[in-house]
Amino acid sequence: MRKERIEVVENVGVSQSFYRLTLRSSFIADRSRPGHFLQMRVSESYDPFLARPMSICRVRRDLVDILYIVVGAGTRVLSSIKPGMKLDVWGPLGTIFTPMPKKKLIYVSGGVGVAPMIFLASQMPVEAFLFGVRTAADLLPLSELGIDKSRLHVSSNDGSVGEKGYITDVFDRLAKNMNPREYFVYTCGPDPMMRLIVKTAKEKGLSGEASMEEVMACGVGACLGCVMDTKRGRITVCHEGPVLPFDVLTW
Amino acid sequence: MVELTTKIGDLVFKNPVTVASGTFGVKDEFAPYFDYALMGGVITKTVTTKPREGNAMPRICETSAGMLNAIGLQNKGVEAFLKDVIPYFRSIDTHLIVNVAGKSAEEFAEAARPFSGEATVKALELNLSCPNVSGGLDFSKNALEAKKVIRAVRAVTTKLLFAKLTPEAENVVSIAEAVMEAGADGVSLINTLVGMAVNLREKRPSLANITGGLSGPAIKPIAMRHVFEVKRKLRVPVIAMGGITTAKDALEFLLVGADLISVGTANFINPMAAPEIVQGIREYLEKEGVKSVGDFRGTLKL
């Protein structure tokens, strides 16, 4: 593993809300698996101070894509970065999704949590890809998702795109007809969403993996700033996660 | 080649760069990034006699040029540390300094005792100043309490002892003087300052513990002042820490007289911070034509 100073190749808006940042690093590209994240300092100054954990969305040869929405100081600075500029980055970090090629795979994503789901779906079959957004502006075009339209289920809180409501309701409906021996669920999104997905999955006996989101400082398991209590005890989300099997979660 | 070796007591450090307690994981967290043997020493996360779960989440919060933390001394306890961490460092050519804490002088001694016979452990640092556990700060705000801890630990070990002090004592120099009198071999300056942040959107404190320890570049001037005053008035060995992020920061503390420096929060924003600082110090001294770090140390013009 190493820290690199990496060139930004592209940093463009890909929907009204989403940006895609492309970095050039064969070191990271060669080692990245779906679920991995990078620690990225968005500025050389001390403001913002901490690195930002960013899920890897896609790897293309020596290029690594990150997806983000501007939500705070870090992502605001990130959105102003021009191609050719360099960033301090270390990774890939954390645990990864387990490939389950023999199962029918359900992907449930919410908001920017869609990034690792896109990466995973680019390498595995897709039975259904669920994507919940707040509003139409948060949706990604099919070209960015890389998902067959017939497999895609979209919901929005305000009904401006897809079904009006929550993606958890879409999952509940689909889960009714899922045989636990045939299906496997991957999920990444806001905590409240994932809690409901995991709860439904457990009720139906469905196995799966979830990628946790947490504020982090180091990203390497050193600061103990991002711990969570699981059936394996108190673990660091950055190092012993972020991807965890449903049965380890106390949800 | 610039001579970087630094001697404290009988212990010779290959260079003056160490990593600060609580910022470098427990064992091998940074090993994927660089060889620990590049550093003069590693100061471990605080170890206590019994395992501690630490505080509730959220435990960290970004601030201007720094961060707040309230981890609460989460650790697996002395027994697990002896079994798991000590063997790991046995084959690594750097000085291991174990940081211990307790709720009383007796508990400090109990935590320190098992390390006194461990050849791998070169020194102990006593955390007299954790702001995130009840009573943690009291030991280094009060000279008598601080002395009691040092005497109790001194009685169970002949290892070098460093007392890690809070910058919040009324008179840090007098606390430093007290711990040296009681048998410490040096002081670590400074631990974090107590701070607080709130989340306006949620209308709650940003940390579950409400307050936390402020660290990072924001506190560097405060650390500088305390290192300067203790060195000038007492001339005792000092490990300097507080916002050291670059070789320039480290050199400034050496200029003021620090014997060793510790890279702390900077490890979180750059996993290569410590070896980069060693290299930066070497390059600077070479460029300046200074033969050894000893010739540079404490040459601040007043």
Coordinates of C-alpha atoms in Angstrom, one line a residue, chain A residues 45-248:
Chain A
S45 CA -4.0 23.4 3.0
Y46 CA -5.3 22.5 6.5
D47 CA -8.8 23.5 5.5
P48 CA -10.5 21.1 5.1
F49 CA -8.1 19.2 7.4
L50 CA -9.0 15.5 7.2
A51 CA -8.9 13.3 4.2
R52 CA -12.2 12.2 2.7
P53 CA -13.1 8.5 2.3
M54 CA -14.4 8.0 -1.3
S55 CA -15.8 4.8 -2.7
I56 CA -14.4 3.6 -5.9
C57 CA -17.0 3.6 -8.6
R58 CA -15.2 2.1 -11.6
V59 CA -11.8 1.2 -12.9
R60 CA -10.8 1.7 -16.5
R61 CA -7.3 0.6 -17.4
D62 CA -5.1 2.9 -15.2
L63 CA -8.0 5.3 -14.4
V64 CA -10.1 5.2 -11.2
D65 CA -13.5 6.9 -11.0
I66 CA -15.0 8.4 -7.9
L67 CA -18.6 9.7 -7.7
Y68 CA -19.6 12.5 -5.3
I69 CA -22.4 15.0 -4.5
V70 CA -21.5 18.4 -3.1
V71 CA -22.7 18.2 0.5
G72 CA -20.1 19.9 2.6
A73 CA -16.7 21.7 2.8
G74 CA -14.7 18.8 1.4
T75 CA -16.9 18.0 -1.6
R76 CA -17.2 21.7 -2.4
V77 CA -13.5 22.0 -2.7
L78 CA -13.3 18.8 -4.6
S79 CA -15.8 20.2 -7.2
S80 CA -13.4 23.0 -8.0
I81 CA -10.5 20.8 -8.8
K82 CA -9.3 21.1 -12.4
P83 CA -7.8 18.4 -14.6
G84 CA -4.0 18.3 -14.3
M85 CA -4.1 19.1 -10.5
K86 CA -2.7 16.5 -8.1
L87 CA -4.2 15.1 -5.0
D88 CA -2.7 13.0 -2.1
V89 CA -4.5 9.7 -2.1
W90 CA -4.0 6.4 -0.3
G91 CA -5.7 3.1 -0.8
P92 CA -7.5 1.0 -1.9
L93 CA -8.7 0.5 1.7
G94 CA -11.2 -1.6 3.6
T95 CA -13.1 -4.8 3.1
I96 CA -14.7 -5.7 -0.2
F97 CA -18.0 -7.3 -1.4
T98 CA -17.9 -11.0 -1.8
P99 CA -18.6 -12.1 -5.4
M100 CA -21.6 -14.5 -5.5
P101 CA -21.7 -15.4 -9.2
K102 CA -24.1 -18.3 -8.7
K103 CA -26.8 -16.3 -6.9
K104 CA -29.4 -13.9 -8.3
L105 CA -28.0 -10.6 -7.2
I106 CA -30.0 -7.7 -5.9
Y107 CA -28.3 -4.3 -5.5
V108 CA -29.9 -1.7 -3.3
S109 CA -28.4 1.7 -3.3
G110 CA -29.4 5.1 -1.9
G111 CA -27.9 8.4 -3.0
V112 CA -24.1 8.5 -3.4
G113 CA -24.1 5.0 -2.0
V114 CA -24.6 3.9 -5.6
A115 CA -20.9 4.3 -6.4
P116 CA -19.6 0.9 -5.1
M117 CA -22.8 -0.8 -6.4
I118 CA -22.0 0.4 -9.9
F119 CA -18.5 -1.0 -9.5
L120 CA -19.8 -4.4 -8.3
A121 CA -22.6 -4.6 -10.9
S122 CA -20.0 -4.0 -13.7
Q123 CA -18.3 -7.2 -12.7
M124 CA -21.2 -9.4 -11.7
P125 CA -24.7 -10.4 -13.1
V126 CA -27.6 -8.1 -12.1
E127 CA -31.0 -9.5 -11.3
A128 CA -32.3 -6.2 -10.0
F129 CA -30.6 -2.8 -9.4
L130 CA -32.5 -0.6 -7.0
F131 CA -31.6 3.1 -6.8
G132 CA -33.3 5.5 -4.4
V133 CA -32.9 9.2 -4.7
R134 CA -34.3 12.3 -3.1
T135 CA -35.3 13.9 -6.3
A136 CA -34.8 13.6 -10.1
A137 CA -31.6 15.8 -9.9
D138 CA -29.9 13.1 -8.0
L139 CA -30.4 10.4 -10.6
L140 CA -27.6 9.3 -12.8
P141 CA -27.9 8.7 -16.5
L142 CA -27.9 5.1 -17.7
S143 CA -24.6 5.6 -19.3
E144 CA -23.0 6.3 -15.8
L145 CA -24.9 3.5 -14.1
G146 CA -24.0 0.9 -16.8
I147 CA -27.2 -1.0 -15.8
D148 CA -29.6 -2.5 -18.2
K149 CA -32.8 -0.5 -18.1
S150 CA -35.0 -3.6 -17.6
R151 CA -33.1 -4.4 -14.4
L152 CA -33.3 -0.9 -13.0
H153 CA -35.8 0.2 -10.3
V154 CA -35.8 3.9 -9.3
S155 CA -37.6 5.7 -6.6
S156 CA -37.6 9.3 -5.5
N157 CA -38.8 10.8 -2.3
D158 CA -40.7 13.6 -4.2
G159 CA -41.9 11.4 -7.0
S160 CA -40.1 13.5 -9.6
V161 CA -38.5 10.3 -11.1
G162 CA -39.4 6.7 -10.8
E163 CA -41.8 5.5 -8.1
K164 CA -42.7 8.1 -5.5
G165 CA -41.5 6.9 -2.1
Y166 CA -38.6 5.0 -0.6
I167 CA -36.4 2.4 -2.2
T168 CA -37.0 0.3 0.9
D169 CA -40.6 -0.1 -0.1
V170 CA -39.5 -1.3 -3.6
F171 CA -37.2 -3.8 -1.9
D172 CA -39.9 -5.0 0.4
R173 CA -42.2 -5.7 -2.5
L174 CA -39.5 -7.6 -4.6
A175 CA -38.3 -9.5 -1.5
K176 CA -41.7 -11.2 -1.2
N177 CA -40.9 -13.4 -4.1
M178 CA -37.2 -14.1 -3.4
N179 CA -36.1 -17.6 -2.4
P180 CA -33.4 -17.1 0.2
R181 CA -31.4 -19.9 -1.3
E182 CA -31.3 -18.3 -4.7
Y183 CA -30.8 -14.6 -3.9
F184 CA -28.1 -12.5 -2.4
V185 CA -28.4 -8.8 -1.5
Y186 CA -25.8 -6.0 -1.7
T187 CA -26.5 -2.6 -0.3
C188 CA -24.9 0.8 0.2
G189 CA -26.7 4.0 1.2
P190 CA -27.7 6.1 4.2
D191 CA -27.9 4.3 7.5
P192 CA -31.7 4.4 7.9
M193 CA -32.2 2.9 4.5
M194 CA -29.7 0.1 5.1
R195 CA -31.2 -0.7 8.5
L196 CA -34.6 -1.3 6.8
I197 CA -33.1 -3.3 4.0
V198 CA -31.2 -5.5 6.5
K199 CA -34.3 -5.9 8.6
T200 CA -36.4 -7.0 5.7
A201 CA -33.7 -9.3 4.4
K202 CA -33.3 -11.0 7.8
E203 CA -37.0 -11.5 8.1
K204 CA -37.0 -13.2 4.7
G205 CA -33.9 -15.2 5.5
L206 CA -31.9 -13.4 2.8
S207 CA -28.2 -13.2 3.1
G208 CA -26.3 -10.1 2.0
E209 CA -23.6 -7.5 2.6
A210 CA -23.8 -3.9 3.4
S211 CA -21.2 -1.1 3.1
M212 CA -21.2 1.1 6.1
E213 CA -20.9 4.9 6.0
E214 CA -19.1 6.7 8.8
V215 CA -17.1 9.8 9.4
M216 CA -13.4 8.8 9.4
A217 CA -10.1 10.4 10.2
C218 CA -7.2 8.0 9.2
G219 CA -9.0 5.4 7.1
V220 CA -6.5 2.7 8.1
G221 CA -7.8 1.5 11.5
A222 CA -5.4 3.7 13.6
C223 CA -7.4 6.4 15.2
L224 CA -10.4 4.4 16.4
G225 CA -12.7 7.3 15.4
C226 CA -15.1 5.2 13.3
V227 CA -16.0 2.2 15.5
M228 CA -19.3 0.3 15.5
D229 CA -20.6 -2.4 17.7
T230 CA -21.3 -5.7 15.8
K231 CA -21.7 -9.3 16.7
R232 CA -17.9 -9.5 16.3
G233 CA -17.6 -6.9 18.9
R234 CA -16.4 -3.3 18.5
I235 CA -14.8 -2.9 15.1
T236 CA -13.3 -0.1 13.0
V237 CA -15.6 0.7 10.0
C238 CA -12.6 1.8 7.9
H239 CA -10.4 -1.3 8.4
E240 CA -12.6 -4.2 9.5
G241 CA -15.4 -2.8 7.3
P242 CA -16.8 -1.0 5.5
V243 CA -18.4 -4.0 3.9
L244 CA -19.9 -6.4 6.4
P245 CA -22.2 -9.4 6.1
F246 CA -25.8 -8.8 7.3
D247 CA -25.4 -11.5 10.0
V248 CA -22.6 -9.5 11.7

